Amino acid sequence: MATFLYRLGRFSFRRRHFVAFFWVALLTLAGVAAANAPAAGSTSFSIPGTEAQKAFDLLDQRFPGSNADGATARVVFKAPAGEKMTDAANKATVEKTVKELGDGSEVTSVADPFTAGAVSKDSTVAYVSVRYDVAGMELKDSTRDALETAADQARETGLTVEVGGDALQTTAETGIGEVIGIAIAAVVLVITLGSLVAAGLPLLTAIVGVGIGVATITSLANALDLGDTTSTLAMMLGLAVGIDYALFIVSRYRAELAEGRAREEAAGRAVGTAGSAVVFAGLTVVIALAGLSVVGVPMLTKMGVAAAGTVVVAVLIALTMIPALLGYAGRKVQPAGEKGKLLSRVGRKKATAEAAARPNMGTRWAQFVLRRPAAVLLLGVVGLGAIAVPATQLELGLPDDGSQPTSTTQRRAYDLLSEGFGPGFNGPLMIVVDAQGSSDPKSAAETVTSGIKGLKDVVSVSPAVFNKAGDTATITVVPNSKPSSTDTEDLVHAIRDEGATIRSDTDAKVYVTGTTAMNIDFSQKLNDALIPYLGLVVGLAFLLLIVVFRSILVPLKAALGFLLSVLAALGAVVAVFQWGWLSGLIGVEETGPIMSMMPIFMVGVVFGLAMDYEVFLVTRMREAYVHGETPNQAVVTGFRHGARVVSAAAVIMMAVFAGFITSSESMIKMIGFGLAIAVFFDAFVVRMAIVPAVLALLGKRAWWLPKWLDRVLPNVDVEGEGLRKLDEQTDDVRAKGERDERDEEDEEELVRA
């Protein structure tokens, strides 16, 4: 592989005009396609195989035209102190609002609270239910404006009026955090590379890669039913890995120049060595993201595959566009004052030896860890273990209006409904009775109703409503507890258990659905899929790393270190978003259950990113060990060449992820924080401390591989052994050409001067 990538790097350097034109043309085509693509509709949410989804599908068949996916709104009214909603003036205000809401072009129904029984027992709270014929994200701005205007006019009469439901749902705003994250990345690149030109290359290529990825997702959003979160995730990961991958190749290119190689040769060797690490690091990320498809949730599958595609683009750009741009940049990528001299193979060895004699921060840190490996290992493991403790109290759920900040009208409407009708009113359960196989459907529905009324935690059970065929009925059950409580979850399971008994007695099938039941089933499906997903992703990556490092213990250590860092990151997420620790620092206005997909999502994404640093750092150690250094010397060499760049890459990735913490969408905020803190733990504690400590304790055993397995495994040559042989064979032949190239460069500089 190293030889192939070496040739690709030299080709891209020589044919820089063609390569640059190709990527710019691809970006242009993707942009034009995105600009002309139809607007994406509301993203459908389905969980195949769950009872709640089966019930929804049954409703679509038996209640045609019910438009279960249409947006809903609840306009909630509360009377001033000492008054009731049934007072003549207040009643007139509500009836006027009902009339105004019914005039909307997208409105299918408006329920008058005084005829629909939507007034609280003490008559202080009432609500108007509004249904629309399109989903919340597809509503016209004029429809939302009419809803808000009607509420404002009602407030002018002295009533408290708030609006809940998904009719006010809009695209999440990410704020200026992304810009700040990119700005921090730029500063880190300038400090690390010491050259504005060198710092600009990773930023430029990352933006091109993200532009292609996000534009492609936008152009396919309507056809493939992709939501806003998909493009946000692709942007988040594309920026982070795009900058990091380019940084590693640019850094290696500068190191090759410093060793006295000509520019084209340096570009080829940079892609052949660092590029190999980029390929395998990218593969681990792609495996982790594409592996989300095993969960069986279409939304997660689409998010994972789309983000994986963006990562593939980032890898290809790093391997081709970076060497092409290096051809344009000349020697401006080197820090001021460094000119670089063409050296023979002997001269390069001497220069390398002189550089090794000058210890840098990475060298000093590695030597410190090698002197105290047991203490460093113990401190790192215990520290991350302590941070992971809150993860044992993890509570999962999906956000609803109750998780919104108290400053929003949706949250205030939620609280008013809880106050007037009880906490369970915001999470009603829909019972679907499929009586097609029953001899007496009405009797079966009555049996279901009476059975549910006898269950614990039930406030009310509505009469059964049959379809036109008379073979299917819906029953609404209001729990006594809030939607996200364990009591409500227990009630869902109790109704399903009761339904199994009823089916045996009446031949009628009973399903529990609705938003609350769907959330419960979604969380359960993710929990059930976590272990198989973890086994698949870690197993595939473990096999991949065995091929890369030709070792058993190094990949095992990498996987165990990842588990430690992801558990610590989950612990931090629970402490901030569930317990509220330091929540004010990142703008968390409302604590609550952790998003259901967060654990499995973090396992996938963090594993891929964790393996990035493992591959980048340990590949250089493997390269040094293969070329004759002792295990401890190889660790020092890996840190001398890689610690600064890996640290910079981690800071950049953290800055990019942290930029999404400013999003108005709680899910994006949580993902941004979780990924940023996970990168910090993994890069600076696991890879920078625990990894060298373990390698120091293992010694030569770290690189042990059974002979039979060594013969079976393909030799991908990540450490660049093929390049070393090629270098020895052709060094003398190239010498004249390299001198000629340098003479041409000097002449060009003189002409420009």
mmCIF file of C-alpha atoms in Angstrom, residues 549-555 622 625 699-709:
data_model
loop_
_atom_site.group_PDB
_atom_site.id
_atom_site.type_symbol
_atom_site.label_atom_id
_atom_site.label_comp_id
_atom_site.label_asym_id
_atom_site.label_seq_id
_atom_site.Cartn_x
_atom_site.Cartn_y
_atom_site.Cartn_z
ATOM 1 C CA PHE A 549 0.217 -3.359 13.367
ATOM 2 C CA ARG A 550 0.877 -7.111 12.865
ATOM 3 C CA SER A 551 0.292 -7.613 16.565
ATOM 4 C CA ILE A 552 -2.368 -9.091 18.851
ATOM 5 C CA LEU A 553 -1.823 -7.082 22.013
ATOM 6 C CA VAL A 554 -1.604 -3.621 20.423
ATOM 7 C CA PRO A 555 -5.098 -3.823 18.842
ATOM 8 C CA ARG A 622 5.738 0.357 14.512
ATOM 9 C CA TYR A 625 10.494 -0.821 15.627
ATOM 10 C CA GLY A 699 8.147 -4.481 25.773
ATOM 11 C CA LYS A 700 8.736 -6.789 22.784
ATOM 12 C CA ARG A 701 5.625 -8.776 23.642
ATOM 13 C CA ALA A 702 3.544 -5.841 22.377
ATOM 14 C CA TRP A 703 4.604 -6.664 18.806
ATOM 15 C CA TRP A 704 4.199 -10.433 19.095
ATOM 16 C CA LEU A 705 2.245 -12.197 16.369
ATOM 17 C CA PRO A 706 1.946 -15.986 15.898
ATOM 18 C CA LYS A 707 4.042 -17.133 12.963
ATOM 19 C CA TRP A 708 1.148 -18.909 11.284
ATOM 20 C CA LEU A 709 -0.942 -15.733 11.477
#
